[in-house]
Coordinates of C-alpha atoms and ligand atoms in Angstrom, one line a residue:
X257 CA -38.3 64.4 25.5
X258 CA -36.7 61.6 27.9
X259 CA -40.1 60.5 28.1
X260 CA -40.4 59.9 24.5
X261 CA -37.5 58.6 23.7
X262 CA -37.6 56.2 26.3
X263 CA -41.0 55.2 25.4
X264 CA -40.5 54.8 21.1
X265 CA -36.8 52.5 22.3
X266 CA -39.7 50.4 24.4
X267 CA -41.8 50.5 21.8
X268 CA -38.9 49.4 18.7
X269 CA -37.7 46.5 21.3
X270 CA -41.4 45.2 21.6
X271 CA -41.8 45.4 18.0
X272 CA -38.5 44.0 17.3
X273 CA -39.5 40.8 20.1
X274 CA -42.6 40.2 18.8
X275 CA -41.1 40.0 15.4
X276 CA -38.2 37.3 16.2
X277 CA -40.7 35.6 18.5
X278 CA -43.0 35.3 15.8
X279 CA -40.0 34.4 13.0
X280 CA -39.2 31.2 13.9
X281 CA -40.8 30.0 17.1
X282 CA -39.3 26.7 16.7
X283 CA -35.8 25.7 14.8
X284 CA -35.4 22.4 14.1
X285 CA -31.8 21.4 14.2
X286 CA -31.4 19.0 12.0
X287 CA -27.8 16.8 11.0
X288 CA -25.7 15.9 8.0
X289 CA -22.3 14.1 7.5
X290 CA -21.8 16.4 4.0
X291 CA -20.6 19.8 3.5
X292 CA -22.7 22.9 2.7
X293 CA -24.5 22.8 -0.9
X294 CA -24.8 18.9 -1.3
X295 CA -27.4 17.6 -2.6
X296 CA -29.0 15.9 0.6
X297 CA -27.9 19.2 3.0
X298 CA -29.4 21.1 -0.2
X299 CA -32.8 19.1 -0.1
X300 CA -33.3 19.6 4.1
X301 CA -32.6 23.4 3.3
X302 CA -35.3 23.1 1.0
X303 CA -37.5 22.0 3.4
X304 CA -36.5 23.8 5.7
X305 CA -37.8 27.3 3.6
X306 CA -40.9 25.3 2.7
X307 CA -42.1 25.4 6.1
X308 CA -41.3 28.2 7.6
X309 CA -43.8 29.5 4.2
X310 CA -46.4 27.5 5.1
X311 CA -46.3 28.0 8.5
X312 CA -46.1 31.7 8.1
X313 CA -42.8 31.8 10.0
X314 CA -43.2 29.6 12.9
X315 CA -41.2 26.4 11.8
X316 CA -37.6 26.7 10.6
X317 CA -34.8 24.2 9.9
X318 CA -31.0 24.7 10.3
X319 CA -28.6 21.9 8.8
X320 CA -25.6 21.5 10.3
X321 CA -24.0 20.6 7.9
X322 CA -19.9 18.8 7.9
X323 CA -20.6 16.5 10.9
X324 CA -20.7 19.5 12.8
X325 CA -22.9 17.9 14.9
X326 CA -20.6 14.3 15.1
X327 CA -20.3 11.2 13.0
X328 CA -23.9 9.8 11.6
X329 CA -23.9 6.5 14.6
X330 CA -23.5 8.8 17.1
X331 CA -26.1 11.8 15.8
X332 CA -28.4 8.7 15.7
X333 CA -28.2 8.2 18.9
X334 CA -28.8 12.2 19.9
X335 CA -31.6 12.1 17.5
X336 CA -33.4 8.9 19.8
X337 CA -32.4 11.2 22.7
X338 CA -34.0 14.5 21.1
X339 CA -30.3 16.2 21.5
X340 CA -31.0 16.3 18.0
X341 CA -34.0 17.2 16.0
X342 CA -33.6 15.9 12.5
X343 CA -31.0 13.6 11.1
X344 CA -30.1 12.8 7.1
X345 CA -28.0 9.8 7.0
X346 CA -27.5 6.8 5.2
X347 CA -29.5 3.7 5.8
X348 CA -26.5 1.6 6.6
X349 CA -25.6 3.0 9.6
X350 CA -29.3 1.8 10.9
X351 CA -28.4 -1.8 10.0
X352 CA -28.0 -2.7 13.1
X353 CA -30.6 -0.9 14.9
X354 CA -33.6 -1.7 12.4
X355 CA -33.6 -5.0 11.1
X356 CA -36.1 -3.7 8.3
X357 CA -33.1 -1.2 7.1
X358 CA -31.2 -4.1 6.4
X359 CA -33.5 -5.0 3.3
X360 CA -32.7 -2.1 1.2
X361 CA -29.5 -2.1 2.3
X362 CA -28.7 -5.7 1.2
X363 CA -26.1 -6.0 -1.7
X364 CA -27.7 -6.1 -5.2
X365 CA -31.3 -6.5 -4.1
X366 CA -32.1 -3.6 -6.7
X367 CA -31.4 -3.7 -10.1
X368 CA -31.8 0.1 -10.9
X369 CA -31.9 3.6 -9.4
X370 CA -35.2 3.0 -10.7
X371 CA -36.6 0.1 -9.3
X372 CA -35.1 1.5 -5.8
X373 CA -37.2 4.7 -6.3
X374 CA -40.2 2.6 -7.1
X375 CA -39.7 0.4 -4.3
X376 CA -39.3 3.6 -1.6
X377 CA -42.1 5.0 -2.9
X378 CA -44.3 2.5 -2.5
X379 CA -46.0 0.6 0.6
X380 CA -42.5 -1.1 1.1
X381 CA -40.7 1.7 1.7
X382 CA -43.7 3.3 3.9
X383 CA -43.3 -0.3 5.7
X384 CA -39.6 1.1 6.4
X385 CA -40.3 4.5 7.5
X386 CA -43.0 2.9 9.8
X387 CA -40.3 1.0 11.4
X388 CA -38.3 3.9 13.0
X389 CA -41.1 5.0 15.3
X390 CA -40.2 1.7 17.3
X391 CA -37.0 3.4 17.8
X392 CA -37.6 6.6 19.0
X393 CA -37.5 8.2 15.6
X394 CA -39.8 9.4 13.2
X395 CA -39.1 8.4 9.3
X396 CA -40.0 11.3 7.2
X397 CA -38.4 10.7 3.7
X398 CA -36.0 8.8 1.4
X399 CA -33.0 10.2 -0.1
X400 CA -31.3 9.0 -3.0
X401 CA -27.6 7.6 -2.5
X402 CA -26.8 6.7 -5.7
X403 CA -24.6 3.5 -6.3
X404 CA -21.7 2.3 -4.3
X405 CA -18.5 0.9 -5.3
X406 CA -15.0 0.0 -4.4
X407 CA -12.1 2.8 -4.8
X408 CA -8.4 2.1 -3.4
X409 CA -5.0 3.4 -3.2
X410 CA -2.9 0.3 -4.3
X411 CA -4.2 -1.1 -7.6
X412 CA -7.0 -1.1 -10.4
X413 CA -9.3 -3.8 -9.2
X414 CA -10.7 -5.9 -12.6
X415 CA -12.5 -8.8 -11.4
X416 CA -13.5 -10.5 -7.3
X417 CA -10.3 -12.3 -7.2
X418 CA -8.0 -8.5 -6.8
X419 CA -9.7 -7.9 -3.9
X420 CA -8.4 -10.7 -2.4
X421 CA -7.1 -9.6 1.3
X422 CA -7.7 -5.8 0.7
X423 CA -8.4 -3.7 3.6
X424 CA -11.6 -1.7 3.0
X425 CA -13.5 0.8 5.1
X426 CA -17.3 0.1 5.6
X427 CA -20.3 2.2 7.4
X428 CA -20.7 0.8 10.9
X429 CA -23.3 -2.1 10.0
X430 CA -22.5 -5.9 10.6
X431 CA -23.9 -6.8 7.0
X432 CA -21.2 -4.6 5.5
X433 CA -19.0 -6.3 7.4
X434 CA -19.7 -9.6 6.1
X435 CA -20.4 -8.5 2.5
X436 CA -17.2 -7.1 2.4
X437 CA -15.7 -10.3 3.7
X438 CA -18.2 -12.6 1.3
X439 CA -15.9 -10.9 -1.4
X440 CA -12.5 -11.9 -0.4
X441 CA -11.4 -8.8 1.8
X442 CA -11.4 -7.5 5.1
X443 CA -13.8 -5.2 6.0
X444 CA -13.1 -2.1 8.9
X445 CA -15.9 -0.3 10.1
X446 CA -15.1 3.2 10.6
X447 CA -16.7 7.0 11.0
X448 CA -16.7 8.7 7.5
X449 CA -14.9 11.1 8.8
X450 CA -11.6 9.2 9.6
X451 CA -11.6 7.6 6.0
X452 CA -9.4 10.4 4.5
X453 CA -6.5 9.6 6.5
X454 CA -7.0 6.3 6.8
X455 CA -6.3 5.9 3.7
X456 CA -4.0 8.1 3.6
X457 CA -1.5 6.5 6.3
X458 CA -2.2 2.5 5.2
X459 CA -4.5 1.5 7.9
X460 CA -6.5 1.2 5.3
X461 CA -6.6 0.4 1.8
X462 CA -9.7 1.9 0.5
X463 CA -13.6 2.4 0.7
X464 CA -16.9 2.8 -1.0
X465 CA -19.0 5.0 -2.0
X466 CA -20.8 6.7 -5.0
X467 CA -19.4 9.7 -7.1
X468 CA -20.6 12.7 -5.1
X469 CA -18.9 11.2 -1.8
X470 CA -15.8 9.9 -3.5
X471 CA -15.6 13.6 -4.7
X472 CA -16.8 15.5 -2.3
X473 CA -14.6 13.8 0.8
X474 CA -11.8 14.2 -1.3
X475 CA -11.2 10.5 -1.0
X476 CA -10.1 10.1 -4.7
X477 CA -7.1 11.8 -4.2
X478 CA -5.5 9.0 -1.9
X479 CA -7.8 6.4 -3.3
X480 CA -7.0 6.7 -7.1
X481 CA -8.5 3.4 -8.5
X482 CA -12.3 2.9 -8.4
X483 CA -14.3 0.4 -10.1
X484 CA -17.7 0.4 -10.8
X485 CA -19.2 -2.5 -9.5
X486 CA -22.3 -1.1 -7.9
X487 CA -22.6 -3.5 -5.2
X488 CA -24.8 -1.1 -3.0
X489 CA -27.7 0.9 -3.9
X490 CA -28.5 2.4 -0.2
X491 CA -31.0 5.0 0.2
X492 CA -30.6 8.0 2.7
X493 CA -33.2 8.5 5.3
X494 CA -34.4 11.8 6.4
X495 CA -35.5 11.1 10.3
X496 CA -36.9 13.0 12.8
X497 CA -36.7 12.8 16.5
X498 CA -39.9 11.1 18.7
X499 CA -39.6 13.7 21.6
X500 CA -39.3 16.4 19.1
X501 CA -41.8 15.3 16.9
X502 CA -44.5 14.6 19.4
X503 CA -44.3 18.2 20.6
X504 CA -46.0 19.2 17.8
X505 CA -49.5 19.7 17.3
X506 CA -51.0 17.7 14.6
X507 CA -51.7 20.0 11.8
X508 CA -47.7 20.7 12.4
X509 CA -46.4 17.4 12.5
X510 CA -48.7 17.0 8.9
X511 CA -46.7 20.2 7.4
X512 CA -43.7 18.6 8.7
X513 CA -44.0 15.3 7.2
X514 CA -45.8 16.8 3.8
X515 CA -42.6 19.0 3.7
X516 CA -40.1 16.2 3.9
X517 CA -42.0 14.6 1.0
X518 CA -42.2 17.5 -0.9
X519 CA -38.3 17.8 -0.7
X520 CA -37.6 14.4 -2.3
X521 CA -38.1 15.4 -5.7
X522 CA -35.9 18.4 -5.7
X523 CA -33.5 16.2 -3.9
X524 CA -33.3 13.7 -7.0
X525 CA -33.1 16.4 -9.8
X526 CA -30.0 17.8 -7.3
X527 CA -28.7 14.4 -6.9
X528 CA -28.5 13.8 -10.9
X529 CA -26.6 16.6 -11.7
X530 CA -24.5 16.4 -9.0
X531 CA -23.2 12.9 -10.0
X532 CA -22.4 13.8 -13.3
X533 CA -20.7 17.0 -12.0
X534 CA -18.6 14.6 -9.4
X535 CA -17.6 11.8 -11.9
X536 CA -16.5 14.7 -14.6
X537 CA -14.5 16.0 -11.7
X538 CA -12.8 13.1 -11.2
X539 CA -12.4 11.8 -14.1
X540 CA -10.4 15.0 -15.1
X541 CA -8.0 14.6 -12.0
X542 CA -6.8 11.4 -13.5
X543 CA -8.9 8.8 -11.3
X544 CA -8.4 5.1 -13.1
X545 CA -12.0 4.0 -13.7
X546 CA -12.8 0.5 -14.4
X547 CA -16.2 0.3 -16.0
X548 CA -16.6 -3.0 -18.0
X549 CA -16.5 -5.2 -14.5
X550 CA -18.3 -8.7 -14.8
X551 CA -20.9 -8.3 -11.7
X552 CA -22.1 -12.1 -11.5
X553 CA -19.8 -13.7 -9.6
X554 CA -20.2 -10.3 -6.8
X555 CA -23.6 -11.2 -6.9
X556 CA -23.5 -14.7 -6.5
X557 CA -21.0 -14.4 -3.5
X558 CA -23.7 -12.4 -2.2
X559 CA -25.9 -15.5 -1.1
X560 CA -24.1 -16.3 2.4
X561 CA -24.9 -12.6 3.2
X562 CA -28.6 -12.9 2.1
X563 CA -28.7 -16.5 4.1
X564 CA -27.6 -14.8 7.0
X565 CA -29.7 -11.8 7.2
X566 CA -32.9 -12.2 5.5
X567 CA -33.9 -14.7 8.2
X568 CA -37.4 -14.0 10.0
X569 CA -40.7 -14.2 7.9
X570 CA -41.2 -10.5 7.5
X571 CA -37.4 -9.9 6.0
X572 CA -38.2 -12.7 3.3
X573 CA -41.4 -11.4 2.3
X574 CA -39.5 -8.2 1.3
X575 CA -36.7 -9.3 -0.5
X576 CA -39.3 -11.2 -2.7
X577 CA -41.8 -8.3 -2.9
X578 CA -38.9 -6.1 -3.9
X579 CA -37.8 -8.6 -6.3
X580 CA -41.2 -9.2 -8.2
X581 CA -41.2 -5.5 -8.6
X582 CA -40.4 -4.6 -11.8
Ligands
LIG27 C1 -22.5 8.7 1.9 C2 -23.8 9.0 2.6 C3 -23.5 9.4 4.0 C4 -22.5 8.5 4.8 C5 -21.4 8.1 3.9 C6 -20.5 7.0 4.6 O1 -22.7 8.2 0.6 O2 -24.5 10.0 2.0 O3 -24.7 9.6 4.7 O4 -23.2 7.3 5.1 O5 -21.7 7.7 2.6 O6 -20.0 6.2 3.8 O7 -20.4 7.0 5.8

Protein backbone atom coordinates (compact mmCIF):
# COMPACT_ATOMS: atom_id res chain seq x y z
CA UNK A 1 0.00 0.00 0.00
CA UNK A 2 3.06 2.32 1.09
CA UNK A 3 4.60 0.89 -1.86
CA UNK A 4 1.99 2.12 -4.18
CA UNK A 5 1.35 5.19 -3.01
CA UNK A 6 4.79 6.11 -2.94
CA UNK A 7 5.32 4.85 -6.37
CA UNK A 8 1.95 6.66 -8.32
CA UNK A 9 3.27 10.33 -6.02
CA UNK A 10 6.80 9.39 -8.10
CA UNK A 11 5.04 8.74 -10.88
CA UNK A 12 2.41 12.20 -10.84
CA UNK A 13 5.84 14.35 -9.91
CA UNK A 14 7.60 12.78 -13.13
CA UNK A 15 4.63 13.48 -15.15
CA UNK A 16 4.08 16.72 -13.71
CA UNK A 17 8.28 17.62 -14.55
CA UNK A 18 8.17 16.38 -17.71
CA UNK A 19 5.20 18.53 -18.39
CA UNK A 20 6.65 22.05 -17.08
CA UNK A 21 10.01 20.96 -18.60
CA UNK A 22 8.49 20.53 -21.75
CA UNK A 23 5.93 23.81 -21.39
CA UNK A 24 8.24 26.40 -21.82
CA UNK A 25 11.80 25.26 -21.95
CA UNK A 26 12.91 28.77 -22.61
CA UNK A 27 11.09 32.25 -21.44
CA UNK A 28 12.11 35.11 -23.01
CA UNK A 29 11.93 38.07 -20.73
CA UNK A 30 11.27 40.69 -22.65
CA UNK A 31 10.79 44.80 -21.53
CA UNK A 32 8.39 47.62 -21.94
CA UNK A 33 8.12 51.24 -20.44
CA UNK A 34 3.98 50.88 -20.79
CA UNK A 35 1.45 49.40 -18.58
CA UNK A 36 -0.30 46.13 -19.08
CA UNK A 37 -2.82 46.03 -22.29
CA UNK A 38 -1.07 48.72 -24.46
CA UNK A 39 -0.82 48.36 -27.66
CA UNK A 40 3.03 47.61 -27.97
CA UNK A 41 3.04 45.26 -24.46
CA UNK A 42 -0.29 43.85 -26.31
CA UNK A 43 1.66 43.09 -29.61
CA UNK A 44 4.96 41.22 -27.74
CA UNK A 45 2.14 39.16 -25.84
CA UNK A 46 1.00 38.35 -29.06
CA UNK A 47 3.99 37.06 -30.02
CA UNK A 48 4.79 35.73 -27.33
CA UNK A 49 1.50 33.02 -27.66
CA UNK A 50 2.48 32.68 -31.32
CA UNK A 51 5.50 30.95 -30.51
CA UNK A 52 5.03 28.98 -27.87
CA UNK A 53 2.15 27.41 -30.77
CA UNK A 54 4.52 26.90 -33.13
CA UNK A 55 7.07 25.60 -31.19
CA UNK A 56 4.66 23.27 -29.51
CA UNK A 57 5.47 24.77 -26.15
CA UNK A 58 9.11 25.24 -25.95
CA UNK A 59 9.38 29.11 -26.56
CA UNK A 60 7.47 31.58 -24.38
CA UNK A 61 7.62 35.32 -23.77
CA UNK A 62 6.84 37.31 -20.57
CA UNK A 63 6.53 41.33 -20.85
CA UNK A 64 7.33 43.11 -18.06
CA UNK A 65 5.41 45.45 -18.57
CA UNK A 66 5.42 49.27 -16.35
CA UNK A 67 9.29 49.62 -16.41
CA UNK A 68 9.33 46.93 -14.19
CA UNK A 69 12.36 46.02 -15.46
CA UNK A 70 13.86 50.00 -15.33
CA UNK A 71 13.74 52.99 -17.59
CA UNK A 72 14.16 52.17 -21.57
CA UNK A 73 18.35 53.59 -21.63
CA UNK A 74 19.08 51.57 -19.06
CA UNK A 75 17.05 48.08 -20.18
CA UNK A 76 19.09 48.86 -23.32
CA UNK A 77 21.94 48.42 -21.87
CA UNK A 78 20.76 44.89 -19.90
CA UNK A 79 19.53 43.90 -23.21
CA UNK A 80 23.46 44.36 -24.96
CA UNK A 81 24.44 42.55 -21.61
CA UNK A 82 21.71 39.64 -22.13
CA UNK A 83 20.30 40.61 -18.43
CA UNK A 84 17.59 41.13 -20.64
CA UNK A 85 16.13 39.14 -23.35
CA UNK A 86 13.79 41.28 -25.43
CA UNK A 87 13.32 45.05 -25.28
CA UNK A 88 10.31 47.31 -27.01
CA UNK A 89 11.26 50.80 -26.92
CA UNK A 90 11.25 53.78 -28.79
CA UNK A 91 13.86 54.53 -31.46
CA UNK A 92 14.92 57.70 -29.78
CA UNK A 93 16.51 56.43 -27.00
CA UNK A 94 19.02 54.58 -29.62
CA UNK A 95 19.93 57.97 -31.04
CA UNK A 96 22.92 58.00 -29.65
CA UNK A 97 23.96 54.55 -29.84
CA UNK A 98 23.07 53.90 -33.60
CA UNK A 99 23.73 56.62 -35.81
CA UNK A 100 21.25 54.91 -38.44
CA UNK A 101 18.34 55.31 -35.66
CA UNK A 102 18.79 58.85 -35.95
CA UNK A 103 17.27 58.88 -39.60
CA UNK A 104 13.84 57.97 -38.73
CA UNK A 105 13.98 59.66 -35.80
CA UNK A 106 14.81 63.08 -37.45
CA UNK A 107 12.07 65.76 -37.13
CA UNK A 108 9.60 65.86 -40.10
CA UNK A 109 11.52 63.48 -42.42
CA UNK A 110 8.06 61.64 -42.88
CA UNK A 111 5.14 63.05 -44.17
CA UNK A 112 2.57 60.35 -43.06
CA UNK A 113 1.96 57.35 -40.76
CA UNK A 114 1.94 56.09 -44.15
CA UNK A 115 4.97 56.76 -45.81
CA UNK A 116 6.76 55.83 -42.37
CA UNK A 117 5.10 52.31 -42.64
CA UNK A 118 6.25 52.14 -46.25
CA UNK A 119 9.60 53.15 -45.48
CA UNK A 120 10.04 50.40 -42.36
CA UNK A 121 8.83 48.04 -44.40
CA UNK A 122 11.02 48.22 -46.95
CA UNK A 123 14.91 47.71 -47.56
CA UNK A 124 15.47 50.96 -45.47
CA UNK A 125 14.06 49.96 -42.66
CA UNK A 126 15.74 46.23 -42.97
CA UNK A 127 19.01 48.59 -43.41
CA UNK A 128 17.99 49.74 -39.79
CA UNK A 129 17.24 46.59 -38.18
CA UNK A 130 20.57 45.37 -39.72
CA UNK A 131 22.27 47.96 -37.77
CA UNK A 132 21.64 46.67 -34.19
CA UNK A 133 23.58 43.49 -34.54
CA UNK A 134 26.77 45.86 -34.46
CA UNK A 135 25.52 46.58 -31.11
CA UNK A 136 24.94 43.50 -29.42
CA UNK A 137 21.31 43.38 -30.33
CA UNK A 138 19.24 41.79 -32.72
CA UNK A 139 16.38 44.04 -34.60
CA UNK A 140 13.35 42.03 -34.95
CA UNK A 141 10.50 44.45 -35.74
CA UNK A 142 9.02 47.97 -36.04
CA UNK A 143 6.36 49.26 -33.94
CA UNK A 144 4.22 52.08 -34.67
CA UNK A 145 4.56 55.34 -32.35
CA UNK A 146 2.19 57.37 -33.78
CA UNK A 147 2.98 61.21 -33.93
CA UNK A 148 4.55 63.36 -31.34
CA UNK A 149 3.74 66.73 -30.20
CA UNK A 150 4.12 69.34 -27.55
CA UNK A 151 1.71 69.36 -24.34
CA UNK A 152 2.37 71.80 -21.20
CA UNK A 153 1.14 72.95 -18.02
CA UNK A 154 1.36 76.87 -18.52
CA UNK A 155 -0.30 78.01 -21.77
CA UNK A 156 -1.93 76.94 -25.20
CA UNK A 157 0.94 77.12 -27.52
CA UNK A 158 -0.38 78.66 -31.28
CA UNK A 159 2.53 79.22 -33.26
CA UNK A 160 6.98 78.63 -32.70
CA UNK A 161 7.33 81.94 -31.14
CA UNK A 162 5.19 80.59 -27.55
CA UNK A 163 7.61 78.20 -27.07
CA UNK A 164 10.00 80.65 -26.65
CA UNK A 165 12.14 79.65 -23.30
CA UNK A 166 9.80 76.76 -22.32
CA UNK A 167 11.20 73.98 -20.50
CA UNK A 168 10.36 70.64 -22.16
CA UNK A 169 11.23 67.02 -21.34
CA UNK A 170 12.83 64.96 -24.18
CA UNK A 171 13.91 61.03 -24.52
CA UNK A 172 17.55 60.83 -23.78
CA UNK A 173 18.92 61.49 -27.46
CA UNK A 174 21.26 64.50 -28.30
CA UNK A 175 19.11 65.30 -31.54
CA UNK A 176 16.13 65.83 -29.29
CA UNK A 177 18.05 67.90 -27.53
CA UNK A 178 18.90 70.24 -30.23
CA UNK A 179 15.54 69.95 -32.00
CA UNK A 180 13.93 71.08 -29.05
CA UNK A 181 16.37 73.97 -28.78
CA UNK A 182 16.27 74.69 -32.90
CA UNK A 183 12.60 75.67 -31.70
CA UNK A 184 13.16 78.28 -29.20
CA UNK A 185 13.05 76.18 -25.85
CA UNK A 186 15.17 74.37 -23.61
CA UNK A 187 15.15 70.92 -23.90
CA UNK A 188 15.75 68.33 -20.52
CA UNK A 189 16.47 64.86 -21.12
CA UNK A 190 14.80 62.74 -18.70
CA UNK A 191 13.49 58.92 -17.90
CA UNK A 192 9.74 58.71 -18.90
CA UNK A 193 9.11 57.72 -15.78
CA UNK A 194 10.05 60.94 -13.82
CA UNK A 195 7.88 63.17 -16.36
CA UNK A 196 4.78 62.99 -14.26
CA UNK A 197 6.17 64.85 -11.45
CA UNK A 198 8.29 66.78 -13.20
CA UNK A 199 5.75 68.42 -14.41
CA UNK A 200 3.97 68.33 -11.75
CA UNK A 201 6.52 70.31 -9.30
CA UNK A 202 7.83 73.04 -12.19
CA UNK A 203 11.11 71.51 -13.02
CA UNK A 204 9.60 71.18 -15.94
CA UNK A 205 7.15 72.74 -18.17
CA UNK A 206 6.03 69.98 -20.33
CA UNK A 207 6.79 67.10 -22.91
CA UNK A 208 5.92 65.21 -25.99
CA UNK A 209 4.41 62.56 -26.95
CA UNK A 210 1.45 61.04 -29.08
CA UNK A 211 -2.21 60.39 -27.64
CA UNK A 212 -1.81 56.90 -26.12
CA UNK A 213 1.27 58.16 -23.99
CA UNK A 214 -0.10 61.50 -23.13
CA UNK A 215 -3.07 59.34 -21.88
CA UNK A 216 -1.87 56.51 -20.64
CA UNK A 217 1.06 58.30 -18.36
CA UNK A 218 -1.50 60.40 -17.11
CA UNK A 219 0.56 63.30 -18.23
CA UNK A 220 -2.52 65.36 -19.45
CA UNK A 221 -3.65 65.94 -16.25
CA UNK A 222 -0.68 68.28 -15.19
CA UNK A 223 0.13 69.08 -18.81
CA UNK A 224 -3.31 70.48 -19.94
CA UNK A 225 -2.46 72.22 -23.30
CA UNK A 226 -1.27 70.16 -26.26
CA UNK A 227 -0.86 71.15 -29.70
CA UNK A 228 -0.61 69.13 -32.57
CA UNK A 229 2.24 69.89 -34.37
CA UNK A 230 3.58 66.49 -35.14
CA UNK A 231 7.06 67.21 -35.16
CA UNK A 232 8.11 63.43 -34.52
CA UNK A 233 7.00 60.40 -36.24
CA UNK A 234 9.41 57.84 -34.31
CA UNK A 235 8.95 54.22 -34.73
CA UNK A 236 9.30 51.66 -31.75
CA UNK A 237 11.78 48.83 -32.17
CA UNK A 238 11.19 45.47 -30.98
CA UNK A 239 15.02 44.13 -30.17
CA UNK A 240 16.36 41.13 -29.02
CA UNK A 241 19.44 40.37 -27.16
CA UNK A 242 22.82 38.92 -29.23
CA UNK A 243 23.85 36.45 -26.32
CA UNK A 244 20.31 35.40 -26.14
CA UNK A 245 19.62 35.18 -29.55
CA UNK A 246 22.66 33.26 -30.62
CA UNK A 247 21.66 30.53 -28.28
CA UNK A 248 19.21 29.47 -30.39
CA UNK A 249 19.33 27.09 -32.98
CA UNK A 250 18.52 28.25 -36.32
CA UNK A 251 15.11 26.99 -37.19
CA UNK A 252 14.41 28.89 -33.64
CA UNK A 253 15.92 32.06 -34.20
CA UNK A 254 13.66 31.82 -37.85
CA UNK A 255 10.38 31.23 -35.63
CA UNK A 256 11.57 33.98 -33.58
CA UNK A 257 12.20 36.59 -36.03
CA UNK A 258 8.99 35.33 -38.31
CA UNK A 259 7.01 35.81 -35.04
CA UNK A 260 8.06 39.38 -34.39
CA UNK A 261 6.96 40.09 -38.00
CA UNK A 262 3.95 38.41 -37.69
CA UNK A 263 3.05 40.67 -34.57
CA UNK A 264 3.37 44.01 -36.47
CA UNK A 265 0.23 43.93 -38.08
CA UNK A 266 -1.93 43.15 -35.08
CA UNK A 267 0.18 45.82 -33.42
CA UNK A 268 -1.03 48.61 -35.99
CA UNK A 269 -4.81 47.57 -35.95
CA UNK A 270 -4.27 47.87 -31.77
CA UNK A 271 -2.38 51.07 -32.21
CA UNK A 272 -5.45 52.69 -34.33
CA UNK A 273 -7.92 52.09 -32.04
CA UNK A 274 -6.07 52.88 -29.21
CA UNK A 275 -5.34 56.42 -30.43
CA UNK A 276 -8.75 57.27 -31.09
CA UNK A 277 -9.71 55.74 -27.65
CA UNK A 278 -6.85 58.01 -25.96
CA UNK A 279 -7.56 61.42 -27.74
CA UNK A 280 -11.54 60.82 -26.94
CA UNK A 281 -10.36 60.30 -23.41
CA UNK A 282 -8.74 63.34 -23.32
CA UNK A 283 -10.55 65.28 -25.03
CA UNK A 284 -13.53 64.59 -22.56
CA UNK A 285 -11.32 65.54 -19.43
CA UNK A 286 -11.13 69.05 -20.85
CA UNK A 287 -7.49 68.95 -22.50
CA UNK A 288 -7.11 72.41 -24.68
CA UNK A 289 -6.20 71.08 -28.12
CA UNK A 290 -4.79 73.22 -30.67
CA UNK A 291 -5.22 71.62 -34.08
CA UNK A 292 -5.01 74.35 -36.88
CA UNK A 293 -1.05 74.96 -36.10
CA UNK A 294 0.93 76.41 -39.17
CA UNK A 295 3.87 73.57 -39.32
CA UNK A 296 6.33 75.42 -41.89
CA UNK A 297 8.21 77.51 -39.96
CA UNK A 298 8.81 74.04 -37.35
CA UNK A 299 9.95 72.60 -40.30
CA UNK A 300 12.13 75.00 -41.59
CA UNK A 301 13.88 75.55 -38.13
CA UNK A 302 14.44 71.97 -38.57
CA UNK A 303 17.49 72.48 -41.12
CA UNK A 304 20.40 73.20 -38.33
CA UNK A 305 19.31 69.85 -36.91
CA UNK A 306 19.37 68.05 -40.27
CA UNK A 307 22.95 69.93 -40.97
CA UNK A 308 24.17 68.60 -37.94
CA UNK A 309 23.26 65.09 -38.00
CA UNK A 310 22.80 63.79 -41.39
CA UNK A 311 26.48 64.15 -41.93
CA UNK A 312 28.38 60.86 -43.31
CA UNK A 313 27.51 59.53 -46.86
CA UNK A 314 25.40 56.64 -45.70
CA UNK A 315 22.96 59.15 -43.38
CA UNK A 316 22.39 61.38 -46.58
CA UNK A 317 21.58 58.69 -48.84
CA UNK A 318 18.73 57.90 -46.53
CA UNK A 319 17.22 60.97 -45.87
CA UNK A 320 16.93 61.27 -49.76
CA UNK A 321 15.84 57.69 -50.29
CA UNK A 322 13.17 58.28 -47.64
CA UNK A 323 12.31 61.45 -49.17
CA UNK A 324 11.84 60.15 -52.90
CA UNK A 325 9.56 57.60 -51.42
CA UNK A 326 6.23 58.40 -52.04
C1 LIG B 1 6.45 56.57 -25.89
C2 LIG B 1 7.19 55.35 -26.35
C3 LIG B 1 8.04 54.80 -25.24
C4 LIG B 1 8.91 55.87 -24.63
C5 LIG B 1 8.15 57.13 -24.33
C6 LIG B 1 9.07 58.27 -23.92
O1 LIG B 1 5.70 57.09 -26.95
O2 LIG B 1 6.28 54.35 -26.73
O3 LIG B 1 8.78 53.73 -25.72
O4 LIG B 1 9.97 56.14 -25.48
O5 LIG B 1 7.38 57.54 -25.45
O6 LIG B 1 8.79 59.39 -24.29
O7 LIG B 1 10.05 58.02 -23.22
Amino acid sequence: MTYTKTLGAALLASVALASSAFACEITFRSSDTHPDGYPTVAAVDAMGDMLEERSDGRLCIEVFHSAQLGEEKDTIEQTQFGVIDMNRVSLGPFNNIIEETQVPSLPYIFRSVDHMHKVMDGPIGQQILDAFSAHDLVGLAFYDGGSRSFYNSEKPINSMADLAGMKFRVMQSDMFVDMVAALGANATPMPYGEVYSSIQTGVIDGAENNWPSYDSSGHFEVAKYYTLDQHLIVPEVLVMSKSSFDKLSAEDQEMVRQAAKDSVPLMRELWNAREKESEAKVREAGVEIVTDIDKTPFIEAMKPVYQKYVTSDKLKKMVEDIQATE
